[in-house]
Coordinates of C-alpha atoms and ligand atoms in Angstrom, one line a residue:
Chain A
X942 CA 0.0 0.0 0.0
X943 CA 3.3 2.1 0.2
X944 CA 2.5 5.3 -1.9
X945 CA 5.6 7.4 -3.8
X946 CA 5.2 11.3 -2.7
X947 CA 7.5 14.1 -4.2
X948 CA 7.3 17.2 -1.6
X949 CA 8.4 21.1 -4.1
X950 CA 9.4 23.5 -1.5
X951 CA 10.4 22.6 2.2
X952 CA 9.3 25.5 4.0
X953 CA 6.9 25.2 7.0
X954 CA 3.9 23.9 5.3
X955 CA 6.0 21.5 2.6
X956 CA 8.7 20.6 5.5
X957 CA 5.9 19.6 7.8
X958 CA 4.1 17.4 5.0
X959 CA 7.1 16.1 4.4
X960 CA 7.7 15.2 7.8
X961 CA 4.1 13.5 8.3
X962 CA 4.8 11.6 5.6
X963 CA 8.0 10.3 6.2
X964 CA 6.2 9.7 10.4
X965 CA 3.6 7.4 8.2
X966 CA 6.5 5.2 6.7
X967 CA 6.0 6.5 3.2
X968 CA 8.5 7.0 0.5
X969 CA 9.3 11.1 0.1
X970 CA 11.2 12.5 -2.1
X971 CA 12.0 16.4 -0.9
X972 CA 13.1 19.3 -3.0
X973 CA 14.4 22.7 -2.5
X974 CA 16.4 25.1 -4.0
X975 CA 17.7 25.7 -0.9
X976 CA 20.8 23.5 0.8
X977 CA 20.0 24.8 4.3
X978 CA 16.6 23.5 4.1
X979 CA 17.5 20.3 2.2
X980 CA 19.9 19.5 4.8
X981 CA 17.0 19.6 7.3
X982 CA 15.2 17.0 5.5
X983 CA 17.6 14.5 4.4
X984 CA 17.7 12.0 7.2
X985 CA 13.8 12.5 7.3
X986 CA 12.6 12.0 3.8
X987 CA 14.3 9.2 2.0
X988 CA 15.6 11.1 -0.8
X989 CA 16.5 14.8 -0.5
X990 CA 17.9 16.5 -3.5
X991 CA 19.2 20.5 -3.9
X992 CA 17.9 21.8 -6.9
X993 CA 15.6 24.3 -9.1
X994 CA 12.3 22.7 -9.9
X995 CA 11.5 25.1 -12.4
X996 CA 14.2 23.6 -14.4
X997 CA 12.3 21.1 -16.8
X998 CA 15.5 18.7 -17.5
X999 CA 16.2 18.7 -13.3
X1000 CA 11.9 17.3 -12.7
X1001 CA 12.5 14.6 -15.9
X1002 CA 16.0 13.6 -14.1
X1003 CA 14.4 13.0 -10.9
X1004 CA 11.7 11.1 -12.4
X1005 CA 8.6 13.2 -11.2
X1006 CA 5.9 11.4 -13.5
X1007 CA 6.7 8.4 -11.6
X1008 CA 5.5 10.0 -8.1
X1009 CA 1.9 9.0 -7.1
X1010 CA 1.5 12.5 -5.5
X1011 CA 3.2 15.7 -6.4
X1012 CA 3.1 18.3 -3.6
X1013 CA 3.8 21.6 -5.0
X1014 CA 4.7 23.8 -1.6
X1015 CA 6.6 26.8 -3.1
X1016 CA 4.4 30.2 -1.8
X1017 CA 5.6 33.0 -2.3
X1018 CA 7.5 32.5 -5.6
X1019 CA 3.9 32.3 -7.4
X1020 CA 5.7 32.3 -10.5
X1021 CA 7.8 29.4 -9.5
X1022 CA 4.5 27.4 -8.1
X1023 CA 3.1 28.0 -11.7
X1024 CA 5.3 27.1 -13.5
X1025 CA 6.3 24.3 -11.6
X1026 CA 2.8 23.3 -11.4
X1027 CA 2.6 23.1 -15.4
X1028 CA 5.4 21.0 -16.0
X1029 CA 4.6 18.5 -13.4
X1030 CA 1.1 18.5 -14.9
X1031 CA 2.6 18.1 -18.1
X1032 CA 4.8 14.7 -17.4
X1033 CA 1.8 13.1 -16.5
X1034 CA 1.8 13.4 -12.4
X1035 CA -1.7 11.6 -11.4
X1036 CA -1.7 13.3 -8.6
X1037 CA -0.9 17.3 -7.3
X1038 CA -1.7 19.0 -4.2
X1039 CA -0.7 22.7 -4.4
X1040 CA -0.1 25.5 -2.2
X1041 CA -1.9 29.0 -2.9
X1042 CA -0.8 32.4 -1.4
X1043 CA -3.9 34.0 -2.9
X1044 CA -7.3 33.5 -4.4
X1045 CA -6.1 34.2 -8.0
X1046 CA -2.9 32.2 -7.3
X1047 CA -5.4 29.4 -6.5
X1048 CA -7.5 29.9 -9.7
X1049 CA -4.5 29.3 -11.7
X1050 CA -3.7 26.3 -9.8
X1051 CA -7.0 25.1 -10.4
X1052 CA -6.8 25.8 -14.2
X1053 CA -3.9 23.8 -14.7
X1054 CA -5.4 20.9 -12.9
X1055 CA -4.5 21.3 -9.7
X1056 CA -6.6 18.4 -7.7
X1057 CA -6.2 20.0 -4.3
X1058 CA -5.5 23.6 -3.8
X1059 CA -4.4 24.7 -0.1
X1060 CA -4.4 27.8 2.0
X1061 CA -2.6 26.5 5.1
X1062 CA -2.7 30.3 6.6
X1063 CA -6.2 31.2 5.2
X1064 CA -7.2 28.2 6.9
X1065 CA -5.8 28.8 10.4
X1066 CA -6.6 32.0 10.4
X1067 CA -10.1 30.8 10.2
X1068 CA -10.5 28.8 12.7
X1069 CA -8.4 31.0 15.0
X1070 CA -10.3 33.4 14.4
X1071 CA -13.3 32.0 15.4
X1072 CA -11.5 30.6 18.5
X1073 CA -11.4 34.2 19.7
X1074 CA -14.7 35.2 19.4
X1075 CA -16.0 33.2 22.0
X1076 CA -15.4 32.9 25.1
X1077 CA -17.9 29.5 25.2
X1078 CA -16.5 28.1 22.1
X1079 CA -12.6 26.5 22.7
X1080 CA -12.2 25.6 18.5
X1081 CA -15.1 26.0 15.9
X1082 CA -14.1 24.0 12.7
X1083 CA -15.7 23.6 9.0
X1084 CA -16.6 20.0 8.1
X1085 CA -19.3 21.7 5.5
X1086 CA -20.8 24.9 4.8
X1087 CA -23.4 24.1 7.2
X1088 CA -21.9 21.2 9.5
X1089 CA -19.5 22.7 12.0
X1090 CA -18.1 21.6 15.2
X1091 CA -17.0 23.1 18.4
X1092 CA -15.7 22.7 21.6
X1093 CA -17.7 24.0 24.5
X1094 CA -16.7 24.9 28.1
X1095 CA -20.4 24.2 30.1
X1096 CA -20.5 27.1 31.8
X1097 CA -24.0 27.2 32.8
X1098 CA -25.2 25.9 36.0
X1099 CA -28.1 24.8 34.9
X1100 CA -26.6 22.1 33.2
X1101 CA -24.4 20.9 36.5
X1102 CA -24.9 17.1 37.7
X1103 CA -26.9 16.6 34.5
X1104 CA -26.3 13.5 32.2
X1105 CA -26.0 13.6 29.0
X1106 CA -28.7 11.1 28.8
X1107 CA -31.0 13.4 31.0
X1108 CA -30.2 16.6 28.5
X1109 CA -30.7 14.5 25.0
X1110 CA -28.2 16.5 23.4
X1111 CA -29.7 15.1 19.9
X1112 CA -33.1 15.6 20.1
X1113 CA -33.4 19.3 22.6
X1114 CA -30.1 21.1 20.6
X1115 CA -29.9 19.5 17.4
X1116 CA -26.1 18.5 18.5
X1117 CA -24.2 15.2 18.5
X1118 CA -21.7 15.2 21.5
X1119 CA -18.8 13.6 20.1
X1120 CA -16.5 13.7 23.3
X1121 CA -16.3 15.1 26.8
X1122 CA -13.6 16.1 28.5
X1123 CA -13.7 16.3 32.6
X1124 CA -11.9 19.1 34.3
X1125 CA -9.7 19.9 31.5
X1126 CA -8.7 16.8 31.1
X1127 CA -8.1 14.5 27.7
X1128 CA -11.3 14.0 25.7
X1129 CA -12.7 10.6 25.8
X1130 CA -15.9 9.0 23.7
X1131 CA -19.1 10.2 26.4
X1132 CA -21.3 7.9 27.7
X1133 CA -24.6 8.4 28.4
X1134 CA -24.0 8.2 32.5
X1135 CA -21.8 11.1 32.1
X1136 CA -22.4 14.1 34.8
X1137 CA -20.9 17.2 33.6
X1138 CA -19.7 19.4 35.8
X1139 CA -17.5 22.5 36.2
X1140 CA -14.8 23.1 34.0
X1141 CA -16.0 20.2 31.8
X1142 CA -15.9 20.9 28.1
X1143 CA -18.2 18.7 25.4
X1144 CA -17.4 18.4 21.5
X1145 CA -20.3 19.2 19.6
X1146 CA -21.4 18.7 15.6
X1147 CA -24.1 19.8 14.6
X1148 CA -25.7 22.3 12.1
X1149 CA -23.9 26.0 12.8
X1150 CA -27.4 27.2 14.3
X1151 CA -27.9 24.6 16.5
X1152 CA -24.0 25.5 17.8
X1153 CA -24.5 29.5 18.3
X1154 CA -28.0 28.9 19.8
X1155 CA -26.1 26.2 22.3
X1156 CA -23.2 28.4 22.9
X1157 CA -25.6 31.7 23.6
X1158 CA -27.2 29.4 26.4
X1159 CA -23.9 29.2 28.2
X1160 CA -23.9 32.5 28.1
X1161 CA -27.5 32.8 30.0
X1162 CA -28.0 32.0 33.5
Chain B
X1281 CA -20.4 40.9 24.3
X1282 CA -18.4 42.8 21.9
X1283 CA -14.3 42.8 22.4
X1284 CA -11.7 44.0 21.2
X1285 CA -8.9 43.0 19.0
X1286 CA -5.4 44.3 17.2
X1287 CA -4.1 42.3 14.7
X1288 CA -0.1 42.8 14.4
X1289 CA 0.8 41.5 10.7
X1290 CA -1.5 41.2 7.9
X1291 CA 0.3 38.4 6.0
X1292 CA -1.8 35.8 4.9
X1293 CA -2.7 34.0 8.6
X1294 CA -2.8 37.7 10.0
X1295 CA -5.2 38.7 6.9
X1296 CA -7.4 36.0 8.0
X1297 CA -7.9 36.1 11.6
X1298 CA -8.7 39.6 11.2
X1299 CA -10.8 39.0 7.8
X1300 CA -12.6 36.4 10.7
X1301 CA -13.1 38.7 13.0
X1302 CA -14.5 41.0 11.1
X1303 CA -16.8 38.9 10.0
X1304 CA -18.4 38.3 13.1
X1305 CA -18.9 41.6 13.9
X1306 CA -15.8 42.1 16.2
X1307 CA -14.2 45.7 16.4
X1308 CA -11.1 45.1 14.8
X1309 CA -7.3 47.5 14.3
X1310 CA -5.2 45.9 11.8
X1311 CA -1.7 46.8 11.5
X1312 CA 1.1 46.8 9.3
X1313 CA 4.3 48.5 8.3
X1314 CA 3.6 47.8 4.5
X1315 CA 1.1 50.1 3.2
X1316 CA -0.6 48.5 0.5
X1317 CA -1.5 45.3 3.2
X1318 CA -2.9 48.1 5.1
X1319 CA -5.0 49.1 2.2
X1320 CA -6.2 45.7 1.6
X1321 CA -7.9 45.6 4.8
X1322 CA -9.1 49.5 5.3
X1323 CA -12.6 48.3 4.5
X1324 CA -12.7 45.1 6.5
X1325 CA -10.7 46.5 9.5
X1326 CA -12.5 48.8 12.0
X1327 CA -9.3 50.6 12.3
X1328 CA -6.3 49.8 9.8
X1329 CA -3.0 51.5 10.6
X1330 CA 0.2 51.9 8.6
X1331 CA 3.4 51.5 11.7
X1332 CA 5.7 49.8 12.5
X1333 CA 4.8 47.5 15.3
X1334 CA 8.3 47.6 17.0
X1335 CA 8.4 50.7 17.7
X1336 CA 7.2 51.3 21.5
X1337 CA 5.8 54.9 21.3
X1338 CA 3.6 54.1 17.9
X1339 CA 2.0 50.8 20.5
X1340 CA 1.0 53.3 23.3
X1341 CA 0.1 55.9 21.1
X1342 CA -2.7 53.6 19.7
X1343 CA -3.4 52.3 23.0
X1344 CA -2.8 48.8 22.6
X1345 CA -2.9 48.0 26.1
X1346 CA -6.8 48.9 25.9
X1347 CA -7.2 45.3 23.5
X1348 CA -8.7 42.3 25.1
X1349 CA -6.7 40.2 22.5
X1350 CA -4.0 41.1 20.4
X1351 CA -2.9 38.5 17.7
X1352 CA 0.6 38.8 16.8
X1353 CA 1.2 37.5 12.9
X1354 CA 4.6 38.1 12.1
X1355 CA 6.3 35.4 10.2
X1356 CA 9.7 35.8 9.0
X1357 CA 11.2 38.6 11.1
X1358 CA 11.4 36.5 14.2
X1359 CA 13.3 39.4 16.1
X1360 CA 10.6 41.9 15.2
X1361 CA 7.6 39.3 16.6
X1362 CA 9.6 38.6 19.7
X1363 CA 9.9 42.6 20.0
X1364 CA 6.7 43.3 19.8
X1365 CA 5.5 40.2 22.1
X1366 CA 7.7 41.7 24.4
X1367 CA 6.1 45.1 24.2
X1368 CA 3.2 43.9 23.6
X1369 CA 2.7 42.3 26.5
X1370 CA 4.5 44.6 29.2
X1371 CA 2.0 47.4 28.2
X1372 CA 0.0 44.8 30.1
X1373 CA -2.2 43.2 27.4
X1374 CA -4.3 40.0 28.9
X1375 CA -4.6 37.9 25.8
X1376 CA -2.3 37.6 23.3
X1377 CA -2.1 35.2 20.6
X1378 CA 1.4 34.0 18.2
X1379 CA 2.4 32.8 15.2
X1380 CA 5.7 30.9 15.4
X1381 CA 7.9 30.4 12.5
X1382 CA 9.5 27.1 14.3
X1383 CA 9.8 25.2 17.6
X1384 CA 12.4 27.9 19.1
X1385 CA 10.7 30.8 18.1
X1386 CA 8.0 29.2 19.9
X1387 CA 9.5 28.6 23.0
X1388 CA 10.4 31.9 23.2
X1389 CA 7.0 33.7 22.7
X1390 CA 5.6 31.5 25.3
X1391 CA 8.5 32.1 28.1
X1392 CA 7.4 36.1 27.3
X1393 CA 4.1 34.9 28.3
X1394 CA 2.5 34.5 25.4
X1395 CA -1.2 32.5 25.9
X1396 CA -1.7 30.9 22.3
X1397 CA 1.1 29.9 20.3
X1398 CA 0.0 29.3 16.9
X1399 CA 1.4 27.4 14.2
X1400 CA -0.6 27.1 11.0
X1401 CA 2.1 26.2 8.0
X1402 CA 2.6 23.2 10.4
X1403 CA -0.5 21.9 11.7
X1404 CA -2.2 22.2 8.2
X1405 CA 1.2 20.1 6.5
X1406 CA 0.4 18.1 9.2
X1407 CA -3.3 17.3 8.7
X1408 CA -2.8 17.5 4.7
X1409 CA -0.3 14.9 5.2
X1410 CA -2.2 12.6 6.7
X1411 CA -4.8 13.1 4.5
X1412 CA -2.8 12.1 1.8
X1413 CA -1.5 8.9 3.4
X1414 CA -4.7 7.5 3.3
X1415 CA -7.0 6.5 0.6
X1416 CA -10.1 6.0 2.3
X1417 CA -9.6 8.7 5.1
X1418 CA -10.4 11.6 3.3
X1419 CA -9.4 13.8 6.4
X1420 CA -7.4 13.1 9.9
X1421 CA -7.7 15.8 12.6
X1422 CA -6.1 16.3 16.1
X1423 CA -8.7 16.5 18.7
X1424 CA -6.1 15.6 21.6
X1425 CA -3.3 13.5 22.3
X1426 CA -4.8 10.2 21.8
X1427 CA -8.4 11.1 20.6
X1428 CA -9.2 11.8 16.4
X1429 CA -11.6 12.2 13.9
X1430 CA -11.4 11.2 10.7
X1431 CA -13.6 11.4 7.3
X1432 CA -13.8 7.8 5.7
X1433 CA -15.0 6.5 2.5
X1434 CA -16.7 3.7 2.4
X1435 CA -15.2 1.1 0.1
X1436 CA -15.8 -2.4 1.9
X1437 CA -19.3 -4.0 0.2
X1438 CA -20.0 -5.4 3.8
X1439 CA -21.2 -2.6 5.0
X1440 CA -23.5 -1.6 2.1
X1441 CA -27.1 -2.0 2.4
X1442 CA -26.5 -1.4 6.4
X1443 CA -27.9 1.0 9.1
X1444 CA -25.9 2.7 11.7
X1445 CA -28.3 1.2 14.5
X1446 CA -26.9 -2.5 12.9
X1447 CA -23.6 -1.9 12.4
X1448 CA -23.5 -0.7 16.5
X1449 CA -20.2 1.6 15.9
X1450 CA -20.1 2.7 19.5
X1451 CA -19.7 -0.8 20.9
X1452 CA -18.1 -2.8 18.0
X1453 CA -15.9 -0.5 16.6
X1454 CA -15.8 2.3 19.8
X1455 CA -16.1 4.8 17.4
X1456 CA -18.5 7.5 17.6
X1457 CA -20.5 8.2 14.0
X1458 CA -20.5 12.3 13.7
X1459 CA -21.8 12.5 10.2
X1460 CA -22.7 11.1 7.3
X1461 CA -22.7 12.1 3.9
X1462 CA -24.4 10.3 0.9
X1463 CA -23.3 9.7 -2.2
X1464 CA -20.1 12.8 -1.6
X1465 CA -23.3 15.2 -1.0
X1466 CA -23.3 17.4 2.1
X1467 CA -23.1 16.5 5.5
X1468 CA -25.8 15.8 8.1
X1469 CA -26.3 14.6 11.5
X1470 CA -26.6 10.6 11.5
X1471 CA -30.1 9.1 12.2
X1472 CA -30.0 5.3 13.9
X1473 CA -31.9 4.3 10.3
X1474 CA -29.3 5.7 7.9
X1475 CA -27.9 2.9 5.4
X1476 CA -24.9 3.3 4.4
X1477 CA -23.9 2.9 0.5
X1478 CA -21.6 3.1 -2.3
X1479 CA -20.0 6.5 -2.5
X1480 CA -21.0 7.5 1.6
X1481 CA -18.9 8.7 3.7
X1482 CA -18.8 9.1 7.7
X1483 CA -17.3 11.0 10.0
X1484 CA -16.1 9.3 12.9
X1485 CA -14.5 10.4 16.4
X1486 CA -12.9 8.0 18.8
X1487 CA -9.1 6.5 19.7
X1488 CA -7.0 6.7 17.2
X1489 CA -6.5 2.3 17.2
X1490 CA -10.1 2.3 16.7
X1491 CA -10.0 4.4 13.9
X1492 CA -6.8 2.9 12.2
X1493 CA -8.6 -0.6 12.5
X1494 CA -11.5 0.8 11.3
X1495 CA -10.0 2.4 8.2
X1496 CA -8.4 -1.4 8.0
X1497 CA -11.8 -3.0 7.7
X1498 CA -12.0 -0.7 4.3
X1499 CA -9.5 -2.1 2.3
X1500 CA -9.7 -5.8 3.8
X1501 CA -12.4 -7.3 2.1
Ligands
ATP62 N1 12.0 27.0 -7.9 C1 12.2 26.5 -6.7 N2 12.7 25.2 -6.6 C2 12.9 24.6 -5.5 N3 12.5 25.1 -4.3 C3 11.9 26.3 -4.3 C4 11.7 27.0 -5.5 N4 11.1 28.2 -5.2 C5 10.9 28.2 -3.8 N5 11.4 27.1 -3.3 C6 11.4 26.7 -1.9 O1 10.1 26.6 -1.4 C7 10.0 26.8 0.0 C8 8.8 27.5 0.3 O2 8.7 28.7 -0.4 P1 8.3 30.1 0.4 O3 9.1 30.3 1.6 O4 8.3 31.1 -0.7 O5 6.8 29.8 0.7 P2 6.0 30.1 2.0 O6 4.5 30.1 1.6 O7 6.5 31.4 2.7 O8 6.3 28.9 2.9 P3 5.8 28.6 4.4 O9 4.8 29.6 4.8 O10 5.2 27.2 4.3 O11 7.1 28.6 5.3 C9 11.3 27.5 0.3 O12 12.1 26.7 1.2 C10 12.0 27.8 -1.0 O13 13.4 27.7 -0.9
ATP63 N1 7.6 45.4 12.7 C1 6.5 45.2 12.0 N2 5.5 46.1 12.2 C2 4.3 45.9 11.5 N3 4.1 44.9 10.6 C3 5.1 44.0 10.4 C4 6.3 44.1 11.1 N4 7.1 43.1 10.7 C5 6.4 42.4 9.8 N5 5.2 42.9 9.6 C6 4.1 42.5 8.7 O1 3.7 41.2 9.1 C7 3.1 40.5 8.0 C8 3.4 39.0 8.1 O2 4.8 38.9 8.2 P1 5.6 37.8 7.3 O3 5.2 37.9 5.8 O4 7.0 37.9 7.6 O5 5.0 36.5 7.9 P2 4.6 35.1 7.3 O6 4.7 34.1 8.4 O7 5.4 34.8 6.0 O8 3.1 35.4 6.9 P3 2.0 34.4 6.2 O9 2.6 33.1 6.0 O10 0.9 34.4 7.2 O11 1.7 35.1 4.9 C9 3.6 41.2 6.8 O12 2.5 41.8 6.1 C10 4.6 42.2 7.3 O13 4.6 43.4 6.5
CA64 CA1 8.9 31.7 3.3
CA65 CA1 5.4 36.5 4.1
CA66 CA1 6.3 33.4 4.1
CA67 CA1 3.5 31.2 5.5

């Protein structure tokens, strides 16, 4: 089931791609312009090589069409990530995930048939984001445009030595609990015996409505 | 319930989080030494200010000690975001939220006191790489140390045809079902009665053995 991955670009993002790939026991193959950073990489991945990718002759030397997955990871070089994306595209790479510093960076991308475009920072910065704005909600994260999921300190009393059986998160908020965590403590799978208490924190999914209108009742004694 | 926030750094995470915050109807200043980022985010921003962030008058001049958060999002200049943390935080700000460029820089910021260190190139190189390690877990997230979630396709026949309620996940696989989508449509909260099918996915919370054998089941026929 091994899987052949060619990691463009070893900067936080590719380096740390790199890295979990190399963690999973899967063939990498890591390249940068930059010695420094290839140096990093080279008892991680299994091959690490200095060189330009934008150089067509270097990407047909290293064999590139033969990689399963191409990650293009090159940001703010957008005419680099182009063109690099084009000429892996163009030796027949089945499969390339590329980095986008922009939205019009990423429509390129797209356009040269890009299967997975990322925004690493755009991302974060999301989710950060809406980390801050409450003071109820620990992490808020996007599994659709409709289907989030947050973490919630239980701040309300009202909701002290209850079960979760007894509050039927599913049927009264809408929400599936999809772990509790006790005292800031590590989250575990709930039961339906479990009490929460003070400084206990519940995972939630559910639709984004059902969330805010949970999160404003922590909010109302 | 309104607060307030500065954003230091309006690269691409910085952009976001104050993009995010704006959003959601947070009172936002945005600043940045480089005058067209400034410009970019004039209109978003409540208040967008071209300085430069290190210098100690140009901080208490704007009265950054008045900001219940202040996000500090500068990359590359790792001298510059520990200068400012440093300010930043002896004007006697309570929350302040960094972006780290690698494990030093991160040790740093949070010795300065620093309550959120951020990383987002890694943590998204990390999820992404997992993601792509995986054919039939379409996603892999971090909920804590020994607790995930991931998105899987379902690819083994065996479990066509069959409802949640049957297939018992919480006992036999102790995984918790979060969502389902049919047929790579949107997601929704799981009913007891849904049947799973060709082209489903499921989101699924729980230890990350579970998972791994569960993602196992998939490609074992
Ligand atoms: N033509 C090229 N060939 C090989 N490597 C390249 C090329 N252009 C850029 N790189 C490398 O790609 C890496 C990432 O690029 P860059 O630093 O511009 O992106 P970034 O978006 O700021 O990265 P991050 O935020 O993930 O640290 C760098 O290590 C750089 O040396
Ligand atoms: N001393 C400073 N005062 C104000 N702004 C600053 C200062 N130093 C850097 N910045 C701004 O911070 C922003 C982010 O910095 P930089 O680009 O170095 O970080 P980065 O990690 O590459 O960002 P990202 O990956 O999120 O795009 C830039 O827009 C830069 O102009
Ligand atoms: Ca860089
Ligand atoms: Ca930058
Ligand atoms: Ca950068
Ligand atoms: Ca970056």
């Amino acid at each position: 089931e091994k899987q052949t991955f060619a990691v463009i670009g070893l900067g936080r993002f590719g380096g740390s791609v790199c890295q979990t790939l190399a963690d999973a026991g899967q063939e990498v193959l890591a390249i940068d312009h930059d010695e420094a950073r290839v140096n990093d990489y080279k008892d991680i991945a299994t091959q690490a090589v200095v060189a330009d990718a934008q150089d067509e002759d270097v990407l047909r030397s290293l064999g590139i069409r033969n990689f399963d997955h191409v990650i293009i990871a090159i940001g703010e070089d957008i005419q680099a990530s182009i063109l690099v994306t084009l000429m892996v595209k163009e030796q027949g790479v089945k499969y390339v995930t590329a980095k986008a510093q922009n939205e019009n960076h990423a429509k390129v991308l797209e356009k040269l048939g890009v299967d997975r475009v990322v925004h690493p920072e755009r991302d974060m910065g999301v989710r950060i984001g809406r980390s801050l704005t409450s003071k109820n909600m620990i992490d808020y994260l996007d599994l659709d445009s409709n289907f989030k999921m947050a973490e919630i300190l239980i701040t309300n009393p009202r909701f002290f030595g209850r079960s979760l059986a007894e509050l039927n998160f599913r049927d009264k908020y809408k929400l599936n609990v999809i772990a509790i965590a006790h005292s800031k403590s590590e989250m575990n799978l709930p039961a339906a015996d479990d009490v929460l208490g003070l400084h206990d924190s519940i995972l939630v999914a559910g639709p984004k409505d059902a969330i805010d209108q949970f999160e404003e009742l922590m909010n109302s004694k």
